[in-house]
Tab-separated table of C-alpha atoms and ligand atoms in Angstrom:
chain	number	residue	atom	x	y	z
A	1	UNK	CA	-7.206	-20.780	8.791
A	2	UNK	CA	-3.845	-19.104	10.243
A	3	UNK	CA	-2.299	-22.313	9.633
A	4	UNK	CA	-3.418	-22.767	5.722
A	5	UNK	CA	-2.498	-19.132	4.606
A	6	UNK	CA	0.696	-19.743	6.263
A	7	UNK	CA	1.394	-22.985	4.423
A	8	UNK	CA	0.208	-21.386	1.011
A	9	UNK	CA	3.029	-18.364	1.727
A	10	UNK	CA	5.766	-19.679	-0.828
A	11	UNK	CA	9.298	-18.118	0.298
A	12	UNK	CA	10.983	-16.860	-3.064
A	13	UNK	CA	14.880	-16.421	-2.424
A	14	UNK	CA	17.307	-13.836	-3.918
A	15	UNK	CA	13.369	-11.655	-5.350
A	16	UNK	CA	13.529	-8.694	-5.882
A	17	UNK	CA	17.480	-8.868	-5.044
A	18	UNK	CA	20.004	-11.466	-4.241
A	19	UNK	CA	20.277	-12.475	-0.339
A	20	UNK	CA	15.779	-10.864	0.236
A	21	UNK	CA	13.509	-14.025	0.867
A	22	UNK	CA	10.293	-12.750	-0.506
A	23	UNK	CA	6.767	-13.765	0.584
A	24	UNK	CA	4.535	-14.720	-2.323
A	25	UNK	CA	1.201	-14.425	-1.357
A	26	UNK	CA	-0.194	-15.032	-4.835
A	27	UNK	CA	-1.235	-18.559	-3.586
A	28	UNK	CA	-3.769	-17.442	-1.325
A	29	UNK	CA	-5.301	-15.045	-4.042
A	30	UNK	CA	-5.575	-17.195	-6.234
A	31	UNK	CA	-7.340	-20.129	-3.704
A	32	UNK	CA	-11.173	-19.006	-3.192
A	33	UNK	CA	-11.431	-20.138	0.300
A	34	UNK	CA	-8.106	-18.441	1.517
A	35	UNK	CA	-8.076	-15.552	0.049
A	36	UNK	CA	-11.764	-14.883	1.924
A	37	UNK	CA	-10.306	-16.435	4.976
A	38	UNK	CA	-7.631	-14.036	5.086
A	39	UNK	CA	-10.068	-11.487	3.837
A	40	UNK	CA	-12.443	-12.309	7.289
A	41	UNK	CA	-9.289	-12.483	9.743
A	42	UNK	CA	-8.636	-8.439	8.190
A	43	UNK	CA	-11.792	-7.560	9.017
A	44	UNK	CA	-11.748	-9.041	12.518
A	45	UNK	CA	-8.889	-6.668	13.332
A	46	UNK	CA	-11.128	-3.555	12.991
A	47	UNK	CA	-12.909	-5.012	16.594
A	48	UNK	CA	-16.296	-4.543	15.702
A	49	UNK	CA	-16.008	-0.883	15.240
A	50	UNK	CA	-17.334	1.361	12.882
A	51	UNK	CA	-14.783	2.246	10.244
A	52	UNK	CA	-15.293	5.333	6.954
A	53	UNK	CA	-12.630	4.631	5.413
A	54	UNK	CA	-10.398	1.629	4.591
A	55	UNK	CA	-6.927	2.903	3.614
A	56	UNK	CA	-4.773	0.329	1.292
A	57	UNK	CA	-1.079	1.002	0.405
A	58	UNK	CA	0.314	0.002	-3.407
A	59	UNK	CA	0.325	-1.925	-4.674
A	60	UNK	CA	-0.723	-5.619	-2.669
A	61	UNK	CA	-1.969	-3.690	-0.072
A	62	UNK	CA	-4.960	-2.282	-2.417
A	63	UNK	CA	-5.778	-5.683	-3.152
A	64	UNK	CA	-6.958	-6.747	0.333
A	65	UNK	CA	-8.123	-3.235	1.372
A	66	UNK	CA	-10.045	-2.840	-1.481
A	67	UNK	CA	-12.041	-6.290	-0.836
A	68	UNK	CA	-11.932	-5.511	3.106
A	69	UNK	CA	-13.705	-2.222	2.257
A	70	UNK	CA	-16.537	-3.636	0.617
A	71	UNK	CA	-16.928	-6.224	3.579
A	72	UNK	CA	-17.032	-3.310	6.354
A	73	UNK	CA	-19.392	-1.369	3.872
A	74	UNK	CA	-16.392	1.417	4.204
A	75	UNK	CA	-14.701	3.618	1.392
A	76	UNK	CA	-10.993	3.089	-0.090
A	77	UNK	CA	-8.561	4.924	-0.185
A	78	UNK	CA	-5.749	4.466	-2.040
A	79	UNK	CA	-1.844	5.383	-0.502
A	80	UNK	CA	0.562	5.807	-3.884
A	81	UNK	CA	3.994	5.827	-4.850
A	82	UNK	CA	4.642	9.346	-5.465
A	83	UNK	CA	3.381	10.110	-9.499
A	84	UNK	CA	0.219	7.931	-9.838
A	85	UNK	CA	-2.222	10.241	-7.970
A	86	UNK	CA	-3.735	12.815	-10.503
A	87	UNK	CA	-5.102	15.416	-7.724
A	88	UNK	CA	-3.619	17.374	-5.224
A	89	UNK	CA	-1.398	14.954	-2.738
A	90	UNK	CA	0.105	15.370	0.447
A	91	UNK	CA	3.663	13.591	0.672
A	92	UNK	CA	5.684	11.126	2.788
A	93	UNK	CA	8.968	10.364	2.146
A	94	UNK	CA	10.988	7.300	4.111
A	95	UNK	CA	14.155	6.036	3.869
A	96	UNK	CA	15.185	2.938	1.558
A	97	UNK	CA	17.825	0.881	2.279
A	98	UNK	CA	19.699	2.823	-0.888
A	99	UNK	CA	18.051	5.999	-1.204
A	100	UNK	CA	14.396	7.123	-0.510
A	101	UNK	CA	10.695	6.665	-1.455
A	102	UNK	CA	7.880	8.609	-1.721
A	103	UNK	CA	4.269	7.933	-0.895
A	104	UNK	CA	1.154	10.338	-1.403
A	105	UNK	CA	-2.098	10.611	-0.596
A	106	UNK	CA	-4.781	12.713	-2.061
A	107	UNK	CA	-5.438	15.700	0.768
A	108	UNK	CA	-9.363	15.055	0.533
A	109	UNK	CA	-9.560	11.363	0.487
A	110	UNK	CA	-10.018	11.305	4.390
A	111	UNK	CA	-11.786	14.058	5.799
A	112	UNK	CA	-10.828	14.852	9.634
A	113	UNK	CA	-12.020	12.755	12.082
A	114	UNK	CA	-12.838	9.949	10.028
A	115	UNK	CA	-12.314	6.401	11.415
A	116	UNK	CA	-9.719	4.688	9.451
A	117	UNK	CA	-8.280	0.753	8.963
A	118	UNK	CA	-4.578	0.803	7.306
A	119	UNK	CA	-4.024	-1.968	5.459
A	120	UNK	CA	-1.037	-3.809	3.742
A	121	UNK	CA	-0.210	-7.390	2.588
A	122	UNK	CA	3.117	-7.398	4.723
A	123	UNK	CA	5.138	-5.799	7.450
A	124	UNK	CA	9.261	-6.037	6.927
A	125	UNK	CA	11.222	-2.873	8.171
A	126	UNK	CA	8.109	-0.841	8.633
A	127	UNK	CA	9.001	2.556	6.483
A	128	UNK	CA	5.974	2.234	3.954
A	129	UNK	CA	3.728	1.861	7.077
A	130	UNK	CA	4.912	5.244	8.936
A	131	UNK	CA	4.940	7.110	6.192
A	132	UNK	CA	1.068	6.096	4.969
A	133	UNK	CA	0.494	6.765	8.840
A	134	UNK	CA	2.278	10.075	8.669
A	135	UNK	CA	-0.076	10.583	6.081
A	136	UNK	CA	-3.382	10.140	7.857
A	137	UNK	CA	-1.763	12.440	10.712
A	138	UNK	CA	-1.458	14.848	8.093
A	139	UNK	CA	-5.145	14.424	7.001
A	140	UNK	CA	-6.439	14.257	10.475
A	141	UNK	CA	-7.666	10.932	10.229
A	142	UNK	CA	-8.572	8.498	13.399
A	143	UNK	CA	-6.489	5.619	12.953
A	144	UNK	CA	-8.156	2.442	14.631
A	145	UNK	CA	-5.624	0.060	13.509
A	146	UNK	CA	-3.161	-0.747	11.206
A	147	UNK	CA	-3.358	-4.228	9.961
A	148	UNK	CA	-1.273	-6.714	7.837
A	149	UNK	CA	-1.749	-9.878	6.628
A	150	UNK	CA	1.669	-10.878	7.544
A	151	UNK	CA	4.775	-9.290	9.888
A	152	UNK	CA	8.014	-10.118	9.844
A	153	UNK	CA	8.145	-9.552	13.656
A	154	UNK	CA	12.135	-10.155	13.828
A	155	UNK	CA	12.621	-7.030	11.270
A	156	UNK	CA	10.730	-4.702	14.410
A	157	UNK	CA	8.612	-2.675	11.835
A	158	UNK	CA	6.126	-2.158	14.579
A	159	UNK	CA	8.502	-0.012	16.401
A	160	UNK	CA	8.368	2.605	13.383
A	161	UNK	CA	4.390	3.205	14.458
A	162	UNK	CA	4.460	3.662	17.867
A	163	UNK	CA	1.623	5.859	18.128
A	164	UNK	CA	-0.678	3.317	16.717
A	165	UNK	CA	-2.626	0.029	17.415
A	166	UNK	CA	-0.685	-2.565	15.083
A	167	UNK	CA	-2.753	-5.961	14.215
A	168	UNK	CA	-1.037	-8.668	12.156
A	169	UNK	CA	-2.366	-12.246	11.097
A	170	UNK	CA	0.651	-13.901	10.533
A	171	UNK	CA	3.947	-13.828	12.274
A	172	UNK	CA	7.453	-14.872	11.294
B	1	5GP	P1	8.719	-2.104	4.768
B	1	5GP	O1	8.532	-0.683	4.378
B	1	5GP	O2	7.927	-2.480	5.998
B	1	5GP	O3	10.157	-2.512	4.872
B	1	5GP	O4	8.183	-3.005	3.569
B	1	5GP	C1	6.831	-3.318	3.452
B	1	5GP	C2	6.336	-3.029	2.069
B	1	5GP	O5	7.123	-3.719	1.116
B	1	5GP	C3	4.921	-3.520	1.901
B	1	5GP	O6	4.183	-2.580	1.128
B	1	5GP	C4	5.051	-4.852	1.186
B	1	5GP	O7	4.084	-5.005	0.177
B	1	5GP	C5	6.432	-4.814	0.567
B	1	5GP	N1	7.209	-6.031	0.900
B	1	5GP	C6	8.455	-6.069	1.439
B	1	5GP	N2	8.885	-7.330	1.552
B	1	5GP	C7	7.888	-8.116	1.101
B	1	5GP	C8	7.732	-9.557	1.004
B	1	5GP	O8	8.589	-10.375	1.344
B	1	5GP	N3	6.543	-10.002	0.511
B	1	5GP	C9	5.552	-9.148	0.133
B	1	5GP	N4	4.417	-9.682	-0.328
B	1	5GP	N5	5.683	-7.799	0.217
B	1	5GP	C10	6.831	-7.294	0.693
């Protein structure tokens, strides 16, 4: 299965910006049997355990947490970009290559303690990741993992979440 999702990834040059090759991972939505493969090799990275809440990040990342929440039986929980949640938020902000971004999270959507899964279609630089992790700190969350579908493992985004257990499918 590692092998077909990673032959269905189709490398877009110069998107969003000229010189970024972007991973496409519409193809393996869009396929039936790959998008529940990589839906089953998600779940595998929670090891068995009992998890409350699945955590996705916007916008890809809801799409995989959301369906990897119904298979554990878990909540979601959504991590925005800063504007789109209507309740009260706590707020990460992380450092773009020009400028900054801001994530938020909704201060009871995780109540302390809870077992969590962070989830996101890729891992590049590894900014979006620590700050939805900074996040769960905030919220007192257990964090049993945070998982991708794919890493870009020369970029070193793991080294931004030191603190925490980081599970990826695919590797470039
Ligand atoms: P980072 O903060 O680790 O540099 O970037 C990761 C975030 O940007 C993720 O939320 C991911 O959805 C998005 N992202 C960055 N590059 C790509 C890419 O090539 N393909 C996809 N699908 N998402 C990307």
């Amino acid at each position: 299965m590692v092998e077909r999702l990673k032959s269905a990834i189709r490398d877009v040059n110069d998107f969003p910006k000229p010189g970024i090759v972007f991973k496409d991972i519409t193809p393996i939505l869009g396929d039936a049997a790959l998008f529940r493969g990589a839906i089953d090799l998600l779940c595998e990275t929670a090891g068995g355990k009992e998890i409350d809440k699945i955590v996705g990040i916007d916008a890809r990342g809801f799409i995989f947490a959301a369906a990897v929440a119904d298979r554990l039986s878990a909540g979601f929980v959504p991590v925005r970009k800063k504007g789109k949640l209507p309740w009260r938020c706590h707020e990460a902000s992380y450092a773009l290559e020009y400028g900054e971004a801001t994530v938020e999270i909704h201060q009871d959507a995780v109540k302390p303690g809870e077992k969590v899964l962070l989830v996101d279609d890729l891992l590049a630089t590894g900014g979006t990741a620590a700050a939805a992790v900074k996040l769960l700190d905030k919220v007192g969350a257990d964090v049993i993992a945070v998982s991708f579908l794919i890493e870009l493992s020369f970029l070193k985004g793991r080294e931004k979440i030191p603190s925490h257990e980081v599970k990826s499918i695919l590797h470039y």
